[in-house]
Tab-separated table of C-alpha atoms in Angstrom:
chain	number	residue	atom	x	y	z
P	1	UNK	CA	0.000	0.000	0.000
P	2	UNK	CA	0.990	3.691	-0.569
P	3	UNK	CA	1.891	6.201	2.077
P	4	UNK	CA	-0.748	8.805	1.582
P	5	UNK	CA	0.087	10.892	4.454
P	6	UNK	CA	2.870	14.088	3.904
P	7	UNK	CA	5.899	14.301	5.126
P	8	UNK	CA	5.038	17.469	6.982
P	9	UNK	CA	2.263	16.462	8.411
P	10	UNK	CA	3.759	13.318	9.716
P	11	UNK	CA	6.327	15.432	11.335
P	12	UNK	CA	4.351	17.604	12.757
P	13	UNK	CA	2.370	14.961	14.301
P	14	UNK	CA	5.433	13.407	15.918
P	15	UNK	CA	6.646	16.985	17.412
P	16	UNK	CA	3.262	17.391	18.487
P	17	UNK	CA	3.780	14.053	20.589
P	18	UNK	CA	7.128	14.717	21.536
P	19	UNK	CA	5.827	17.766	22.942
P	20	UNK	CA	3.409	16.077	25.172
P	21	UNK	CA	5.340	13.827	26.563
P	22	UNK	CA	8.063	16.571	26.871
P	23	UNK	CA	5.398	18.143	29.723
P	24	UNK	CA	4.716	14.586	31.546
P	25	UNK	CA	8.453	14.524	31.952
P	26	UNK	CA	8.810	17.578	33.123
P	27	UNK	CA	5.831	17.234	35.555
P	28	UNK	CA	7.488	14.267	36.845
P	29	UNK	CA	11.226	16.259	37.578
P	30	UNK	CA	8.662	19.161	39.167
P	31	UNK	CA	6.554	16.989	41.128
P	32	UNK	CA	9.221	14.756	42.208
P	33	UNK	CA	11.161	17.867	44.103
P	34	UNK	CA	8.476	19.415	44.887
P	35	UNK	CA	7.333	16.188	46.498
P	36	UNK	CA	10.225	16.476	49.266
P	37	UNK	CA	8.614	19.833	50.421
P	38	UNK	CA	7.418	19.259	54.152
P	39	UNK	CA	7.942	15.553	53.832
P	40	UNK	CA	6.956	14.494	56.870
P	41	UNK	CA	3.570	16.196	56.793
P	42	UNK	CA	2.445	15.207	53.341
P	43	UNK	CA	2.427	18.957	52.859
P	44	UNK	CA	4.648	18.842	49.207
P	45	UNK	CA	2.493	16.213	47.691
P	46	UNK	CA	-0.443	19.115	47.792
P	47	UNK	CA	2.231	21.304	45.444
P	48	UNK	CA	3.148	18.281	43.392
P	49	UNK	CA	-0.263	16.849	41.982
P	50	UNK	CA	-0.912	20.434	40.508
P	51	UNK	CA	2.389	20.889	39.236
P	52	UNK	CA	2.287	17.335	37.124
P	53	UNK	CA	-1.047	18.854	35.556
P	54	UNK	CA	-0.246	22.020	34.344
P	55	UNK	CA	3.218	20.515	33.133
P	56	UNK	CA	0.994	18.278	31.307
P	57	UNK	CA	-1.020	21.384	29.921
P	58	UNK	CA	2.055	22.882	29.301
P	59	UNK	CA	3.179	20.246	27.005
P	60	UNK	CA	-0.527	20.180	25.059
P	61	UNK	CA	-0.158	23.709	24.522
P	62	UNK	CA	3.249	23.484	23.157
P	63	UNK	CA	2.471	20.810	20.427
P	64	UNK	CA	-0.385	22.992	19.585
P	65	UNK	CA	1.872	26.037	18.866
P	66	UNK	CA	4.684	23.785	17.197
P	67	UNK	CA	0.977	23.384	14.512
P	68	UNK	CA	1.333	26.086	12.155
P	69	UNK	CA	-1.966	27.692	10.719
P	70	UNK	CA	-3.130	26.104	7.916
P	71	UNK	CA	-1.538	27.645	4.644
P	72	UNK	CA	-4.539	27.163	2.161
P	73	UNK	CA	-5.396	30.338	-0.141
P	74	UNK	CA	-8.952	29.917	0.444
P	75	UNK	CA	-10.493	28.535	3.592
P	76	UNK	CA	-14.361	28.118	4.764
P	77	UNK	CA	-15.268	27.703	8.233
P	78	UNK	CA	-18.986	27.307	9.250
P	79	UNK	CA	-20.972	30.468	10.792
P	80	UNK	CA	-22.117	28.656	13.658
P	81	UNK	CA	-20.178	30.270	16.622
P	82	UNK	CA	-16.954	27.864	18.032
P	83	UNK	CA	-17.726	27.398	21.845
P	84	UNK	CA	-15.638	25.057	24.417
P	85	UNK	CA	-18.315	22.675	25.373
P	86	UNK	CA	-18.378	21.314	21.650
P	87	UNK	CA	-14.793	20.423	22.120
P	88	UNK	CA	-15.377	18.793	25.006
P	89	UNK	CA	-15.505	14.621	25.730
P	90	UNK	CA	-19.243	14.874	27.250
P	91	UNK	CA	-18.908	11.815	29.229
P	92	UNK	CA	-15.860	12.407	30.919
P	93	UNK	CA	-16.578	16.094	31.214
P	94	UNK	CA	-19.410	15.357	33.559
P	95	UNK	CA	-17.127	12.543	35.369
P	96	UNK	CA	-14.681	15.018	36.152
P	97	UNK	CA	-17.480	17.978	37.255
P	98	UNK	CA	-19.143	15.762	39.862
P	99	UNK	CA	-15.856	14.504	41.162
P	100	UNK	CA	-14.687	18.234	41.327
P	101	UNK	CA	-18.333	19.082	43.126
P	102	UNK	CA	-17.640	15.619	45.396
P	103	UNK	CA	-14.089	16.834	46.464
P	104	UNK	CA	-15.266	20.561	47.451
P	105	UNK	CA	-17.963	18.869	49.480
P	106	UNK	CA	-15.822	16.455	51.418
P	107	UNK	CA	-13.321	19.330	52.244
P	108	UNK	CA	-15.813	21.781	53.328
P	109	UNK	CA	-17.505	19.214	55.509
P	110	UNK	CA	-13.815	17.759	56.697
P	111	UNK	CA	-12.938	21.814	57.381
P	112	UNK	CA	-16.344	21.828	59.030
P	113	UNK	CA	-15.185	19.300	62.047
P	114	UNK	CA	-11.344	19.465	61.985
P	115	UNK	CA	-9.698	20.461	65.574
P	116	UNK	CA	-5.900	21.476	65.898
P	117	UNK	CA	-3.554	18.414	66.505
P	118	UNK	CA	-1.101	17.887	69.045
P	119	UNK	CA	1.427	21.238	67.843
P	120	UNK	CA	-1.977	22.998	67.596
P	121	UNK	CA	-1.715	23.070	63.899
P	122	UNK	CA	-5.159	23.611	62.783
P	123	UNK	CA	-7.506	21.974	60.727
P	124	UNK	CA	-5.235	18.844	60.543
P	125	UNK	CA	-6.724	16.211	63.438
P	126	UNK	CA	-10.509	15.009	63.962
P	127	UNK	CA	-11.438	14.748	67.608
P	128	UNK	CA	-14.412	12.823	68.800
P	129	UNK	CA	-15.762	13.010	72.536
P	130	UNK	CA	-17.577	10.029	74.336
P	131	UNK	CA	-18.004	7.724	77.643
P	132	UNK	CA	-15.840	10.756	79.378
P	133	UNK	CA	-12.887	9.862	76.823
P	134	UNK	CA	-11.345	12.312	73.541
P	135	UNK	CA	-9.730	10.591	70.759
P	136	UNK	CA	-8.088	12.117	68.396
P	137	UNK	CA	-6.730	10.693	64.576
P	138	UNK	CA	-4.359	12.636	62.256
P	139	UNK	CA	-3.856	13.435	59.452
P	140	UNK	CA	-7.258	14.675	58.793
P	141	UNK	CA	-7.993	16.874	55.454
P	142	UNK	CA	-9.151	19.709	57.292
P	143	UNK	CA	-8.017	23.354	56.065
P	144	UNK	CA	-4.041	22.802	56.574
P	145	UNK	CA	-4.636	19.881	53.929
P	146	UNK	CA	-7.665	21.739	52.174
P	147	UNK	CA	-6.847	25.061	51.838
P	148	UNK	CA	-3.554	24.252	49.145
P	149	UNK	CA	-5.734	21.523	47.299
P	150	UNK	CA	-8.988	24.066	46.705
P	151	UNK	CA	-6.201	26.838	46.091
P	152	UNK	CA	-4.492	24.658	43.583
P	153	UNK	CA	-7.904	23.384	41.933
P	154	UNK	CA	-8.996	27.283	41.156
P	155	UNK	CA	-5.823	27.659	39.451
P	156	UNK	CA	-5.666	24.819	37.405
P	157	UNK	CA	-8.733	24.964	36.626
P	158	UNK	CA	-8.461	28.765	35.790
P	159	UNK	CA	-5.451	27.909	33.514
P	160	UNK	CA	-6.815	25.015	31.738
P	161	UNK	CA	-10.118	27.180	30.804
P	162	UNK	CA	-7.866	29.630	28.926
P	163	UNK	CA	-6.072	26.257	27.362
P	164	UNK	CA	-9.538	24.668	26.155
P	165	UNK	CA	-10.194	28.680	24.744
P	166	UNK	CA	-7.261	29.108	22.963
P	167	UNK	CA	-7.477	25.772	21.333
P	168	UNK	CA	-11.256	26.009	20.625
P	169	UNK	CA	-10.735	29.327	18.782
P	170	UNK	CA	-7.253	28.536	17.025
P	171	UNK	CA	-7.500	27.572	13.562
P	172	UNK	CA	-6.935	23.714	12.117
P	173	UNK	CA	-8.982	20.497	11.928
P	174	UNK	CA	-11.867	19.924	14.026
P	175	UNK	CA	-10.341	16.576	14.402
P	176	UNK	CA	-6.686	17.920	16.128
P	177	UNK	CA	-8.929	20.451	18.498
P	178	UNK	CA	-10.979	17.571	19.779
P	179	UNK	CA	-7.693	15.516	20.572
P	180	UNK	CA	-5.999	18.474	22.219
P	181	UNK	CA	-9.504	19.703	24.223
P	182	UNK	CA	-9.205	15.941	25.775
P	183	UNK	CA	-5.951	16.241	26.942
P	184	UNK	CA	-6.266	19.579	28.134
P	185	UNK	CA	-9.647	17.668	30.219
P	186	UNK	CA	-7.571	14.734	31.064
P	187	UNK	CA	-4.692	17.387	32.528
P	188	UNK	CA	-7.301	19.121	34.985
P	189	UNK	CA	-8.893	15.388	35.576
P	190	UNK	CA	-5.490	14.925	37.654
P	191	UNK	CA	-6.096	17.982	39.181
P	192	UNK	CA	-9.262	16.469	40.522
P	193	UNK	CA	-9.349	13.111	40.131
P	194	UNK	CA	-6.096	12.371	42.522
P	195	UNK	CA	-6.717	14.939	45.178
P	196	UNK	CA	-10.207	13.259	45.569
P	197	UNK	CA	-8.385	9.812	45.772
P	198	UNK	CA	-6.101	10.845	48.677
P	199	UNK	CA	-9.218	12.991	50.421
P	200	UNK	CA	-11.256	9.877	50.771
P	201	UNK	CA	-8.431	7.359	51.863
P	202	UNK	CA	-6.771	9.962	54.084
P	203	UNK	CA	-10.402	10.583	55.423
P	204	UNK	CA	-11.488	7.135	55.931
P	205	UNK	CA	-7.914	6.138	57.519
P	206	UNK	CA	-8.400	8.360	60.319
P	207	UNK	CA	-12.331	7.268	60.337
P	208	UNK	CA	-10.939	4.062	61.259
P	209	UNK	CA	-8.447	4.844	64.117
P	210	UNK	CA	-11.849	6.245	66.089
P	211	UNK	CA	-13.980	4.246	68.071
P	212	UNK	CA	-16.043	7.088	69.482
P	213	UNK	CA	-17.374	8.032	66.023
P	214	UNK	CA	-20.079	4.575	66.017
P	215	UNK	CA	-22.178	4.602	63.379
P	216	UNK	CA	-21.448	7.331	61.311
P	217	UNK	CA	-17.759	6.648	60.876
P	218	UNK	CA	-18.377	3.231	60.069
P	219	UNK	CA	-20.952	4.559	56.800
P	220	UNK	CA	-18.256	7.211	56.460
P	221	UNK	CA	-15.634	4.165	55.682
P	222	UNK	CA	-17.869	2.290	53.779
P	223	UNK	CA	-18.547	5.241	51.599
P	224	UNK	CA	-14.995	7.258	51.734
P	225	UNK	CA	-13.005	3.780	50.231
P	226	UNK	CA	-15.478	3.138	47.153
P	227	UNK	CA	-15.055	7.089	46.632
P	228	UNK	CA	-11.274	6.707	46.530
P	229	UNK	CA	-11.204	4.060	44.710
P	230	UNK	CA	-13.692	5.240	41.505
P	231	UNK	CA	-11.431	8.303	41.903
P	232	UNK	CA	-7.804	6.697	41.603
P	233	UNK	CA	-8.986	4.464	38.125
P	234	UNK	CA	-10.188	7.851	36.747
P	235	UNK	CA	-6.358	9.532	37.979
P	236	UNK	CA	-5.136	6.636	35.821
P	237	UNK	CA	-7.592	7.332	32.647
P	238	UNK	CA	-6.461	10.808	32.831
P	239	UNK	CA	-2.970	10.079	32.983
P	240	UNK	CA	-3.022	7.516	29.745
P	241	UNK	CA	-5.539	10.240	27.835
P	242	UNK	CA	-3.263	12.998	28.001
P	243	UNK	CA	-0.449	10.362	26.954
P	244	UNK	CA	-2.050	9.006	24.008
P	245	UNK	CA	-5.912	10.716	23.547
P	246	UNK	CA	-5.970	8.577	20.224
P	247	UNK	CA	-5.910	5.550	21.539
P	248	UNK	CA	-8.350	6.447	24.858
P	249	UNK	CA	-10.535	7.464	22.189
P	250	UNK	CA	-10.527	4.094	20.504
């Protein structure tokens, strides 16, 4: 059979690809030191899940620029308006936008009954009175563990927004903005997706230290773990989407 397909666009595609992974590697150097911040309070893993995704943006955005405009004397474009949501992967979109609604929930409600642990560092143990008796179970994801991920979520998702505008309104193939809109929705999926994860397991570990907590903390486990879990497998979607959106796709 004949090769059909250009030289240049063949090597565009492959800088395009190099350029994505180029930002997953350099999420991972980022993340990985920034990882090491405040190791022994968990505190530089808050920095590092954020960094990894706008890396990942980052390296979308440059295989979209190393695209040059299309050349063709004469081009036609529909008058229908271009808007972001028609870009968009519906089904995942709404995965994402209830896990995003889930996690602000769960760390408003965590904020909402966090006490001060042992250095009287707030918001970062859960204390439960009973029989004359306090417990107390750390790390909890009250606003010392909140506070970064919320701050962090804004921001990503403030700078994937302008990423999904750009590339809705920048001219080429419908085809290449879909791909590149799904990456760009896989990128702020890790923003969600593995915050979420740890939220629910951090949550439901301490849960399970208490004994004073009865009834509720036992549905709070049983709930928190399933939670954790859906989220992690949709981390790991994300993470092979904006690696290869062709073959998620598929």
């Amino acid at each position: 059979m004949l090769d059909t397909v250009p030289p240049e666009t063949r090597l565009r595609a492959r800088a395009h690809h190099c350029a994505r992974w180029a930002g997953l590697a350099a999420g991972v150097v980022v993340a990985s030191q920034l990882a090491t911040v405040g190791q022994d309070l968990g505190v530089g893993i808050l920095y590092a899940i954020p960094a990894f995704g706008l890396c990942a943006v980052g390296g979308v955005l440059l295989g979209d620029a190393l695209t040059p405009r299309p050349k063709e004397a004469v081009r036609t474009a529909g008058l229908a308006p271009r808007r972001i949501p028609d870009h968009l992967p519906p089904r995942m979109a709404r995965l994402l936008l209830g896990q995003a609604a889930l996690l602000v929930v769960l760390l408003t409600a965590a904020a909402a009954v966090a006490s001060p642990d042992d250095l009287g560092r707030a918001g970062r143990s859960l204390s439960v009175a009973c029989q004359g008796r306090t417990e107390a179970a750390s790390p909890w994801p009250g606003l010392y563990y909140g506070l970064p991920v919320l701050l962090s979520l804004v921001l990503g998702s403030a700078a994937c927004g302008w990423a999904l505008r750009r590339i809705a309104h920048r001219p080429g193939e419908e085809q290449q903005r879909r791909d590149r809109a799904l990456a760009i929705t896989a990128a702020w999926g890790l923003l969600v997706a593995v915050p979420l994860a740890g939220t629910a397991v951090t949550a439901a570990g301490s849960l399970s230290k208490l004994t004073c907590d009865g009834l509720p903390g036992t549905a709070g486990q049983w709930l928190l773990y399933p939670v954790g879990l859906v989220a992690l497998v949709t981390a790991m979607w994300c993470l092979c989407t904006v690696a290869a959106p062709r073959a998620t796709r598929r």
